Amino acid sequence: MNIYTSHQQKIAEKIQPSADLKNWKDWKWQLRNAIKTIDQFEKLTGITFTEKEKQLFKTTQDKFPLSITPYYLSLIKKSNYQYDPIFKQSFLDNRELIVSSSEMSDPLSEDHDSPVPGITHRYPDRVLFLVSNVCAMYCRHCTRKRKVGDTDHIPSKSHIQVGLDYIKNTPQIRDVLLSGGDPLLLSDEYLDWILTELRKIPHIEVIRIGSRIPVVLPYRVTDELVNTLKKHHPIWLNTHFNHPREITDSAKEAINKLANAGIPLGNQTVLLADVNDCPRIMKKLVHELVRNRIRPYYLYQCDLSEGLSHFRTPIGKGIEIMESLIGHTSGFAVPTYVIDAPGGGGKIPVMPNYLISWSTNKVILRNYEGVITSYQEPTNYETTICDRNCKECNLELDIDGACEINAIGIERLLSDYDETISLIPSENERVERRDTSYE
Ligand SMILES: *Cc1c(COP(=O)(O)O)cnc(C)c1O
């Protein structure tokens, strides 16, 4: 595979005259030579800005710093760069300084839902564990922008140990999602230590890694790294491709290594205005992903983080994209479109409506072509009342009920064994006014 183009060679030599392919493919060389200044960006890309533009960029950079790997920079096309999806995701935009009234520094309340530093425990059975504070590239659309440029550091073992202890002492957790920063920027040894410690905890069933490394620094995916990861299976990995142009030969090589190591791969795309807010680009992206054994997992609505307003699209754009995918292409190429609820409510899936109406006998549905169809409900279905006593049920699940988490939310309203009949917001005035003497 042609992983070193003459364009990349020229960039490498501008960085270091003696640089060769070996340097270029060395992930530490890439990190050491990450582009952090506007002047250096101009020098390496040949793109030039006016003094006035540069001054404005500098103000933006003071708030949200710049860092681009030479590899990712090499994917920018100089002609038409203003519209280039790689440029837009990696280079400063003065609109980052605009803070609209609905935006927040921590819209997902990740810092709030944090029982110990580094852990966000939002869902009953899984946690987000921030194990690295370092990124190879600073994505301009980062939802944790508030943390970017905090001094880059690898959390110490004692810091990580606090998170590990929390996980160890919380038996409901069965799934740990390592994120950051980028977990794959830890050394192989450090990652090995964290994974070994997690694997010692009996209730941990799966470990997931969220990483943009295959996109921005594919050379980090070495044989040694892959061998380290596969010692700790089941390991799943979600990456973050946003545009088909990012799926290069180098990226494919990295993905191939991970997939060959038996790591199921998923992808989380962020819907970004002027980058990928187009049904055709999205379809091309998901096709390229599945061709390379990556399952599109989530399509994210852009968060309400400060400085991202120029990246945000209406939710309608996401629905339009989903409409163009569902039914039109392979089911496993279709991601789930989610909105991460501001305030910490977690991910909420949204999609076009396919259920048009229903009666007790029939359900009316429409398909992707607009065909309207009816489904006859069964007439002989025996309604079962579930008391959660699996031992006396013919369905033969027979699990130990003690380890089950009680139903919450709508699941609880639907259940037969819980007497809750409504969910009422805590500040409901009508309920507060109620005369409690009748109760
Ligand atoms: C996204 C996320 C998860 C994982 O959610 P899944 O839907 O299981 O992928 C877990 N914790 C937090 C805080 C998250 O934001």
Short mmCIF file of C-alpha atoms and ligand atoms in Angstrom, two decimals:
data_model
loop_
_atom_site.label_atom_id
_atom_site.label_comp_id
_atom_site.label_asym_id
_atom_site.label_seq_id
_atom_site.Cartn_x
_atom_site.Cartn_y
_atom_site.Cartn_z
CA MET A 1 0.00 0.00 0.00
CA ASN A 2 1.14 3.49 -0.79
CA ILE A 3 1.35 4.94 2.68
CA TYR A 4 3.95 7.61 1.97
CA THR A 5 3.07 10.04 -0.78
CA SER A 6 5.52 12.51 -2.26
CA HIS A 7 3.41 15.24 -0.64
CA GLN A 8 3.98 13.65 2.76
CA GLN A 9 7.66 13.26 2.03
CA LYS A 10 7.91 16.99 1.31
CA ILE A 11 6.21 17.82 4.61
CA ALA A 12 8.49 15.45 6.50
CA GLU A 13 11.57 17.04 4.96
CA LYS A 14 10.39 20.54 5.79
CA ILE A 15 10.07 19.42 9.40
CA GLN A 16 13.42 17.65 9.46
CA PRO A 17 15.62 17.62 6.32
CA SER A 18 16.92 14.12 7.05
CA ALA A 19 13.47 12.66 7.72
CA ASP A 20 12.52 9.50 5.88
CA LEU A 21 9.63 7.06 5.81
CA LYS A 22 10.82 5.48 9.02
CA ASN A 23 10.50 8.79 10.85
CA TRP A 24 7.15 9.51 9.26
CA LYS A 25 5.77 6.18 10.43
CA ASP A 26 7.17 6.60 13.93
CA TRP A 27 4.23 7.78 16.04
CA LYS A 28 6.51 9.44 18.55
CA TRP A 29 8.15 11.43 15.77
CA GLN A 30 4.67 12.46 14.62
CA LEU A 31 3.77 13.60 18.15
CA ARG A 32 7.04 15.42 18.71
CA ASN A 33 6.48 17.30 15.49
CA ALA A 34 2.81 18.08 15.93
CA ILE A 35 1.97 21.46 14.41
CA LYS A 36 1.20 23.90 17.21
CA THR A 37 1.70 27.32 15.66
CA ILE A 38 0.10 29.23 12.82
CA ASP A 39 3.50 30.02 11.27
CA GLN A 40 4.44 26.38 11.20
CA PHE A 41 1.07 25.52 9.67
CA GLU A 42 1.68 28.06 6.90
CA LYS A 43 5.18 26.80 6.29
CA LEU A 44 4.17 23.17 5.98
CA THR A 45 0.95 23.55 3.99
CA GLY A 46 1.92 26.51 1.79
CA ILE A 47 -1.39 28.10 2.80
CA THR A 48 -0.90 31.75 3.76
CA PHE A 49 -3.02 34.08 5.84
CA THR A 50 -3.00 37.88 6.07
CA GLU A 51 -1.51 39.51 9.16
CA LYS A 52 -5.00 40.48 10.28
CA GLU A 53 -6.27 36.92 9.92
CA LYS A 54 -3.29 35.64 11.83
CA GLN A 55 -3.91 38.05 14.67
CA LEU A 56 -7.49 36.83 15.01
CA PHE A 57 -6.41 33.20 14.83
CA LYS A 58 -3.95 33.91 17.61
CA THR A 59 -6.77 35.12 19.88
CA THR A 60 -8.69 31.92 19.17
CA GLN A 61 -5.60 29.84 19.77
CA ASP A 62 -5.06 31.50 23.16
CA LYS A 63 -8.40 30.10 24.26
CA PHE A 64 -8.42 26.80 22.35
CA PRO A 65 -4.91 25.64 21.42
CA LEU A 66 -3.84 24.09 18.14
CA SER A 67 -2.25 20.71 17.60
CA ILE A 68 -2.22 18.71 14.35
CA THR A 69 -0.14 15.65 13.56
CA PRO A 70 1.96 15.97 10.41
CA TYR A 71 0.05 12.95 9.05
CA TYR A 72 -3.39 14.53 9.49
CA LEU A 73 -2.08 17.86 8.17
CA SER A 74 -0.84 16.07 5.04
CA LEU A 75 -4.46 15.18 4.19
CA ILE A 76 -5.46 18.84 3.79
CA LYS A 77 -5.89 19.86 0.17
CA LYS A 78 -4.41 23.29 -0.32
CA SER A 79 -6.64 24.33 -3.20
CA ASN A 80 -10.05 25.15 -1.79
CA TYR A 81 -8.75 24.62 1.75
CA GLN A 82 -11.51 26.76 3.29
CA TYR A 83 -13.97 24.01 2.43
CA ASP A 84 -11.68 21.12 3.24
CA PRO A 85 -13.15 18.75 5.86
CA ILE A 86 -9.70 17.95 7.26
CA PHE A 87 -8.80 21.64 7.55
CA LYS A 88 -12.11 22.43 9.22
CA GLN A 89 -11.71 19.73 11.83
CA SER A 90 -8.15 20.63 12.68
CA PHE A 91 -7.44 24.32 12.10
CA LEU A 92 -8.54 27.37 14.12
CA ASP A 93 -11.77 29.14 13.26
CA ASN A 94 -12.43 32.52 14.84
CA ARG A 95 -16.07 31.59 15.30
CA GLU A 96 -14.88 29.35 18.13
CA LEU A 97 -14.84 32.48 20.26
CA ILE A 98 -18.56 33.05 19.80
CA VAL A 99 -20.43 31.74 22.80
CA SER A 100 -24.17 31.63 22.26
CA SER A 101 -26.53 31.79 25.22
CA SER A 102 -27.55 28.13 25.04
CA GLU A 103 -23.98 26.87 25.10
CA MET A 104 -22.19 25.53 28.15
CA SER A 105 -18.66 24.52 29.00
CA ASP A 106 -19.84 21.12 30.26
CA PRO A 107 -23.21 20.56 28.53
CA LEU A 108 -23.34 16.86 29.38
CA SER A 109 -22.68 17.51 33.10
CA GLU A 110 -19.85 15.00 32.96
CA ASP A 111 -18.08 16.72 35.83
CA HIS A 112 -21.32 16.59 37.84
CA ASP A 113 -21.99 12.89 37.40
CA SER A 114 -18.51 12.07 38.57
CA PRO A 115 -18.34 10.06 41.84
CA VAL A 116 -14.52 10.14 41.79
CA PRO A 117 -12.10 12.05 39.55
CA GLY A 118 -11.86 10.53 36.08
CA ILE A 119 -15.09 8.52 36.28
CA THR A 120 -18.47 9.54 34.88
CA HIS A 121 -21.14 7.13 36.09
CA ARG A 122 -24.32 7.99 34.23
CA TYR A 123 -25.88 4.70 33.23
CA PRO A 124 -26.62 1.86 35.64
CA ASP A 125 -24.20 -0.75 34.35
CA ARG A 126 -21.35 1.10 32.65
CA VAL A 127 -18.92 3.94 33.26
CA LEU A 128 -16.80 6.35 31.30
CA PHE A 129 -13.23 6.29 32.59
CA LEU A 130 -10.94 9.14 31.49
CA VAL A 131 -7.48 7.61 31.58
CA SER A 132 -5.53 10.04 29.44
CA ASN A 133 -5.40 13.78 29.18
CA VAL A 134 -3.48 13.79 25.92
CA CYS A 135 -4.67 13.92 22.31
CA ALA A 136 -2.66 13.57 19.11
CA MET A 137 -4.78 16.22 17.46
CA TYR A 138 -7.09 18.80 18.97
CA CYS A 139 -10.37 18.35 17.13
CA ARG A 140 -11.95 21.76 16.72
CA HIS A 141 -15.36 20.20 17.45
CA CYS A 142 -14.25 18.54 20.70
CA THR A 143 -17.11 18.27 23.19
CA ARG A 144 -14.58 18.38 26.04
CA LYS A 145 -13.08 21.56 24.67
CA ARG A 146 -13.11 22.95 28.20
CA LYS A 147 -10.33 20.51 29.03
CA VAL A 148 -8.22 20.91 25.89
CA GLY A 149 -4.98 22.64 26.68
CA ASP A 150 -5.17 21.81 30.36
CA THR A 151 -1.57 20.82 30.76
CA ASP A 152 -1.19 17.59 28.84
CA HIS A 153 -0.34 14.87 31.21
CA ILE A 154 -0.73 11.17 31.72
CA PRO A 155 -2.63 10.60 34.96
CA SER A 156 -0.46 8.95 37.59
CA LYS A 157 -1.03 5.37 38.71
CA SER A 158 -2.39 6.57 42.03
CA HIS A 159 -4.87 8.78 40.17
CA ILE A 160 -6.00 5.87 37.98
CA GLN A 161 -6.13 3.63 41.05
CA VAL A 162 -8.92 5.81 42.52
CA GLY A 163 -11.04 5.07 39.44
CA LEU A 164 -10.13 1.38 39.52
CA ASP A 165 -11.17 1.20 43.17
CA TYR A 166 -14.51 2.80 42.41
CA ILE A 167 -15.13 0.25 39.65
CA LYS A 168 -14.01 -2.59 41.92
CA ASN A 169 -16.39 -1.45 44.66
CA THR A 170 -19.39 -0.96 42.36
CA PRO A 171 -20.61 -4.39 41.27
CA GLN A 172 -23.32 -3.04 38.97
CA ILE A 173 -20.61 -1.98 36.52
CA ARG A 174 -20.11 -4.60 33.81
CA ASP A 175 -18.77 -2.39 31.00
CA VAL A 176 -15.93 0.12 31.25
CA LEU A 177 -15.39 2.67 28.52
CA LEU A 178 -11.84 4.03 28.46
CA SER A 179 -11.68 7.50 27.00
CA GLY A 180 -9.86 10.76 27.50
CA GLY A 181 -7.99 12.41 25.91
CA ASP A 182 -6.93 9.45 23.91
CA PRO A 183 -6.25 6.18 25.76
CA LEU A 184 -4.08 4.92 22.91
CA LEU A 185 -1.55 7.66 23.61
CA LEU A 186 -0.60 5.87 26.81
CA SER A 187 2.45 3.66 26.50
CA ASP A 188 1.85 -0.03 25.81
CA GLU A 189 3.06 -0.84 29.34
CA TYR A 190 0.74 1.65 31.02
CA LEU A 191 -2.25 0.48 28.99
CA ASP A 192 -1.34 -3.10 29.80
CA TRP A 193 -1.34 -2.24 33.51
CA ILE A 194 -4.78 -0.58 33.39
CA LEU A 195 -6.28 -3.43 31.37
CA THR A 196 -4.72 -6.03 33.67
CA GLU A 197 -6.13 -4.30 36.74
CA LEU A 198 -9.59 -4.04 35.14
CA ARG A 199 -9.51 -7.70 34.14
CA LYS A 200 -8.89 -8.68 37.76
CA ILE A 201 -12.36 -7.34 38.64
CA PRO A 202 -14.79 -10.24 38.27
CA HIS A 203 -17.87 -8.18 37.41
CA ILE A 204 -16.22 -6.44 34.44
CA GLU A 205 -17.49 -8.23 31.35
CA VAL A 206 -16.31 -5.91 28.57
CA ILE A 207 -13.81 -3.13 28.17
CA ARG A 208 -14.21 -0.54 25.45
CA ILE A 209 -11.74 1.98 24.16
CA GLY A 210 -12.76 5.25 22.53
CA SER A 211 -9.93 6.57 20.38
CA ARG A 212 -9.34 8.83 17.41
CA ILE A 213 -5.89 7.36 16.85
CA PRO A 214 -6.79 5.36 13.70
CA VAL A 215 -7.91 8.68 12.15
CA VAL A 216 -5.27 11.16 13.24
CA LEU A 217 -2.24 9.00 14.03
CA PRO A 218 -2.69 5.54 12.50
CA TYR A 219 1.02 4.71 12.96
CA ARG A 220 0.38 4.40 16.69
CA VAL A 221 -1.36 1.10 15.92
CA THR A 222 1.78 -1.01 16.04
CA ASP A 223 2.02 -4.79 16.29
CA GLU A 224 3.12 -4.35 19.90
CA LEU A 225 0.05 -2.26 20.76
CA VAL A 226 -2.29 -4.75 19.11
CA ASN A 227 -0.62 -7.65 20.96
CA THR A 228 -1.06 -5.78 24.23
CA LEU A 229 -4.75 -5.17 23.58
CA LYS A 230 -5.61 -8.68 22.51
CA LYS A 231 -4.27 -10.16 25.74
CA HIS A 232 -7.27 -8.63 27.50
CA HIS A 233 -10.22 -9.69 25.38
CA PRO A 234 -13.09 -8.95 25.10
CA ILE A 235 -11.89 -5.49 24.10
CA TRP A 236 -14.07 -3.39 21.81
CA LEU A 237 -12.88 -0.22 20.14
CA ASN A 238 -14.83 2.75 18.87
CA THR A 239 -13.12 5.23 16.65
CA HIS A 240 -14.18 8.55 15.16
CA PHE A 241 -14.16 8.93 11.38
CA ASN A 242 -16.21 11.89 10.22
CA HIS A 243 -15.50 12.00 6.50
CA PRO A 244 -14.61 9.44 3.81
CA ARG A 245 -11.42 11.39 3.05
CA GLU A 246 -10.06 10.27 6.43
CA ILE A 247 -10.11 6.62 5.42
CA THR A 248 -6.66 6.56 3.85
CA ASP A 249 -4.35 3.62 3.14
CA SER A 250 -2.54 4.31 6.43
CA ALA A 251 -5.82 4.35 8.33
CA LYS A 252 -6.88 1.13 6.61
CA GLU A 253 -3.67 -0.56 7.65
CA ALA A 254 -4.27 0.40 11.29
CA ILE A 255 -7.91 -0.72 11.17
CA ASN A 256 -6.91 -3.99 9.58
CA LYS A 257 -4.46 -4.74 12.37
CA LEU A 258 -7.07 -4.05 15.03
CA ALA A 259 -9.74 -6.12 13.29
CA ASN A 260 -7.30 -9.00 12.75
CA ALA A 261 -6.62 -8.98 16.48
CA GLY A 262 -10.29 -9.82 17.00
CA ILE A 263 -11.28 -6.40 18.27
CA PRO A 264 -14.82 -5.53 17.19
CA LEU A 265 -14.64 -2.04 15.71
CA GLY A 266 -17.30 0.65 15.83
CA ASN A 267 -17.37 4.24 14.67
CA GLN A 268 -18.84 7.37 16.21
CA THR A 269 -19.37 10.21 13.76
CA VAL A 270 -20.26 13.73 14.80
CA LEU A 271 -22.64 15.52 12.47
CA LEU A 272 -20.77 18.71 11.56
CA ALA A 273 -21.96 21.64 9.44
CA ASP A 274 -19.85 22.12 6.30
CA VAL A 275 -17.92 18.91 7.01
CA ASN A 276 -20.31 15.98 6.63
CA ASP A 277 -23.87 17.37 6.78
CA CYS A 278 -24.83 15.70 3.53
CA PRO A 279 -26.64 12.40 2.92
CA ARG A 280 -24.28 11.47 0.09
CA ILE A 281 -21.12 12.07 2.12
CA MET A 282 -22.59 10.11 5.02
CA LYS A 283 -23.54 7.20 2.79
CA LYS A 284 -20.08 7.11 1.29
CA LEU A 285 -18.59 7.23 4.79
CA VAL A 286 -20.64 4.32 6.15
CA HIS A 287 -19.91 2.25 3.06
CA GLU A 288 -16.17 2.83 3.42
CA LEU A 289 -16.40 1.96 7.11
CA VAL A 290 -18.12 -1.40 6.64
CA ARG A 291 -15.79 -2.27 3.78
CA ASN A 292 -13.04 -1.95 6.34
CA ARG A 293 -14.84 -3.98 9.01
CA ILE A 294 -15.96 -1.01 11.10
CA ARG A 295 -19.60 -0.97 12.16
CA PRO A 296 -21.10 2.54 12.21
CA TYR A 297 -22.25 2.83 15.83
CA TYR A 298 -23.45 6.34 16.58
CA LEU A 299 -24.11 9.46 14.59
CA TYR A 300 -23.99 12.28 17.14
CA GLN A 301 -25.85 15.51 17.06
CA CYS A 302 -23.20 18.17 17.82
CA ASP A 303 -23.20 19.03 21.54
CA LEU A 304 -23.97 22.45 23.01
CA SER A 305 -20.35 22.96 24.06
CA GLU A 306 -18.95 26.48 23.99
CA GLY A 307 -17.43 27.51 20.72
CA LEU A 308 -19.13 24.89 18.56
CA SER A 309 -22.07 26.93 17.22
CA HIS A 310 -20.61 27.09 13.70
CA PHE A 311 -20.48 23.29 13.62
CA ARG A 312 -24.06 22.72 14.71
CA THR A 313 -26.80 21.66 12.31
CA PRO A 314 -30.52 21.46 13.01
CA ILE A 315 -31.64 18.02 14.21
CA GLY A 316 -33.69 17.93 11.02
CA LYS A 317 -30.47 17.47 9.07
CA GLY A 318 -29.69 14.34 11.05
CA ILE A 319 -33.19 12.94 10.50
CA GLU A 320 -32.83 13.66 6.79
CA ILE A 321 -29.57 11.72 6.73
CA MET A 322 -31.11 8.80 8.61
CA GLU A 323 -34.01 8.81 6.15
CA SER A 324 -31.48 8.47 3.34
CA LEU A 325 -29.75 5.51 5.00
CA ILE A 326 -32.41 3.30 6.60
CA GLY A 327 -33.67 0.84 4.01
CA HIS A 328 -31.50 2.37 1.31
CA THR A 329 -28.37 0.56 2.41
CA SER A 330 -27.20 -2.45 4.45
CA GLY A 331 -28.75 -2.46 7.91
CA PHE A 332 -25.38 -2.85 9.60
CA ALA A 333 -24.09 0.25 7.81
CA VAL A 334 -26.69 2.42 9.52
CA PRO A 335 -25.62 4.11 12.78
CA THR A 336 -28.01 5.12 15.55
CA TYR A 337 -28.54 8.87 15.51
CA VAL A 338 -28.29 10.20 19.07
CA ILE A 339 -28.54 13.49 20.89
CA ASP A 340 -26.58 13.59 24.12
CA ALA A 341 -29.06 15.27 26.44
CA PRO A 342 -27.88 18.63 27.77
CA GLY A 343 -27.79 18.43 31.55
CA GLY A 344 -26.56 14.86 31.68
CA GLY A 345 -29.56 12.81 30.57
CA GLY A 346 -27.42 10.61 28.37
CA LYS A 347 -27.88 9.68 24.75
CA ILE A 348 -31.32 9.89 23.25
CA PRO A 349 -31.88 8.06 19.96
CA VAL A 350 -33.95 9.79 17.30
CA MET A 351 -35.07 8.69 13.87
CA PRO A 352 -37.76 9.23 11.29
CA ASN A 353 -41.20 7.89 12.20
CA TYR A 354 -42.10 4.56 10.65
CA LEU A 355 -45.07 3.80 12.89
CA ILE A 356 -48.02 5.71 11.44
CA SER A 357 -50.96 4.53 13.49
CA TRP A 358 -52.42 1.56 15.32
CA SER A 359 -55.52 -0.03 16.71
CA THR A 360 -55.89 -3.08 18.95
CA ASN A 361 -55.91 -5.26 15.83
CA LYS A 362 -53.55 -3.59 13.44
CA VAL A 363 -50.44 -1.49 13.22
CA ILE A 364 -49.90 0.80 10.23
CA LEU A 365 -46.31 1.27 9.12
CA ARG A 366 -44.52 2.93 6.26
CA ASN A 367 -41.25 1.86 4.69
CA TYR A 368 -38.35 3.83 3.21
CA GLU A 369 -40.05 3.96 -0.20
CA GLY A 370 -43.22 5.46 1.23
CA VAL A 371 -45.15 2.21 0.94
CA ILE A 372 -47.80 2.08 3.66
CA THR A 373 -48.51 -1.33 5.07
CA SER A 374 -50.58 -2.91 7.82
CA TYR A 375 -49.55 -5.56 10.29
CA GLN A 376 -52.24 -7.73 11.81
CA GLU A 377 -51.63 -8.19 15.52
CA PRO A 378 -51.94 -11.77 16.82
CA THR A 379 -55.35 -12.74 18.16
CA ASN A 380 -54.09 -15.63 20.24
CA TYR A 381 -51.27 -13.96 22.15
CA GLU A 382 -51.59 -14.73 25.81
CA THR A 383 -50.91 -11.72 27.93
CA THR A 384 -48.39 -12.60 30.58
CA ILE A 385 -48.03 -10.80 33.84
CA CYS A 386 -44.38 -10.85 34.82
CA ASP A 387 -43.60 -11.01 38.52
CA ARG A 388 -39.91 -11.52 37.79
CA ASN A 389 -40.01 -14.97 39.23
CA CYS A 390 -38.04 -16.61 36.47
CA LYS A 391 -38.01 -19.97 38.21
CA GLU A 392 -41.70 -20.44 37.50
CA CYS A 393 -41.64 -19.11 33.97
CA ASN A 394 -41.65 -21.34 30.90
CA LEU A 395 -39.15 -19.09 29.16
CA GLU A 396 -36.25 -20.70 30.97
CA LEU A 397 -34.05 -17.74 31.76
CA ASP A 398 -33.56 -18.79 35.35
CA ILE A 399 -31.11 -16.11 36.39
CA ASP A 400 -30.18 -15.10 39.84
CA GLY A 401 -32.59 -12.24 40.45
CA ALA A 402 -30.39 -10.76 43.12
CA CYS A 403 -27.89 -9.38 40.66
CA GLU A 404 -30.52 -7.58 38.60
CA ILE A 405 -30.88 -3.85 38.68
CA ASN A 406 -34.37 -2.53 39.28
CA ALA A 407 -36.13 -1.11 36.28
CA ILE A 408 -36.00 2.65 35.93
CA GLY A 409 -37.84 5.18 33.78
CA ILE A 410 -40.33 4.09 31.17
CA GLU A 411 -39.26 0.46 31.60
CA ARG A 412 -40.52 0.75 35.16
CA LEU A 413 -43.89 2.16 34.09
CA LEU A 414 -44.28 -0.73 31.66
CA SER A 415 -43.39 -3.38 34.21
CA ASP A 416 -45.95 -5.52 36.00
CA TYR A 417 -44.03 -5.95 39.24
CA ASP A 418 -43.58 -2.27 40.12
CA GLU A 419 -46.52 -0.18 41.27
CA THR A 420 -45.28 3.16 39.96
CA ILE A 421 -47.98 4.65 37.72
CA SER A 422 -46.41 7.94 36.68
CA LEU A 423 -43.11 9.78 36.51
CA ILE A 424 -43.44 13.35 37.76
CA PRO A 425 -40.77 16.07 37.47
CA SER A 426 -39.52 17.09 40.90
CA GLU A 427 -40.65 20.72 40.56
CA ASN A 428 -44.20 19.93 39.55
CA GLU A 429 -46.35 22.69 41.11
CA ARG A 430 -49.59 20.78 40.75
CA VAL A 431 -48.18 17.97 42.87
CA GLU A 432 -46.71 20.37 45.41
CA ARG A 433 -50.16 22.04 45.79
CA ARG A 434 -51.83 18.75 46.48
CA ASP A 435 -53.72 18.26 49.69
CA THR A 436 -51.77 15.41 51.20
CA SER A 437 -54.39 14.66 53.89
CA TYR A 438 -56.17 12.33 51.45
CA GLU A 439 -53.12 10.07 51.11
C1 LIG B 1 -21.76 7.42 25.82
C2 LIG B 1 -21.53 7.13 27.21
C3 LIG B 1 -21.50 5.81 27.68
C4 LIG B 1 -21.69 4.63 26.77
O1 LIG B 1 -22.98 4.62 26.22
P1 LIG B 1 -23.40 3.48 25.21
O2 LIG B 1 -24.73 3.92 24.70
O3 LIG B 1 -23.46 2.21 25.99
O4 LIG B 1 -22.37 3.41 24.13
C5 LIG B 1 -21.30 5.61 29.01
N1 LIG B 1 -21.14 6.65 29.87
C6 LIG B 1 -21.19 7.92 29.46
C7 LIG B 1 -21.03 9.01 30.44
C8 LIG B 1 -21.38 8.21 28.11
O5 LIG B 1 -21.39 9.48 27.70
#
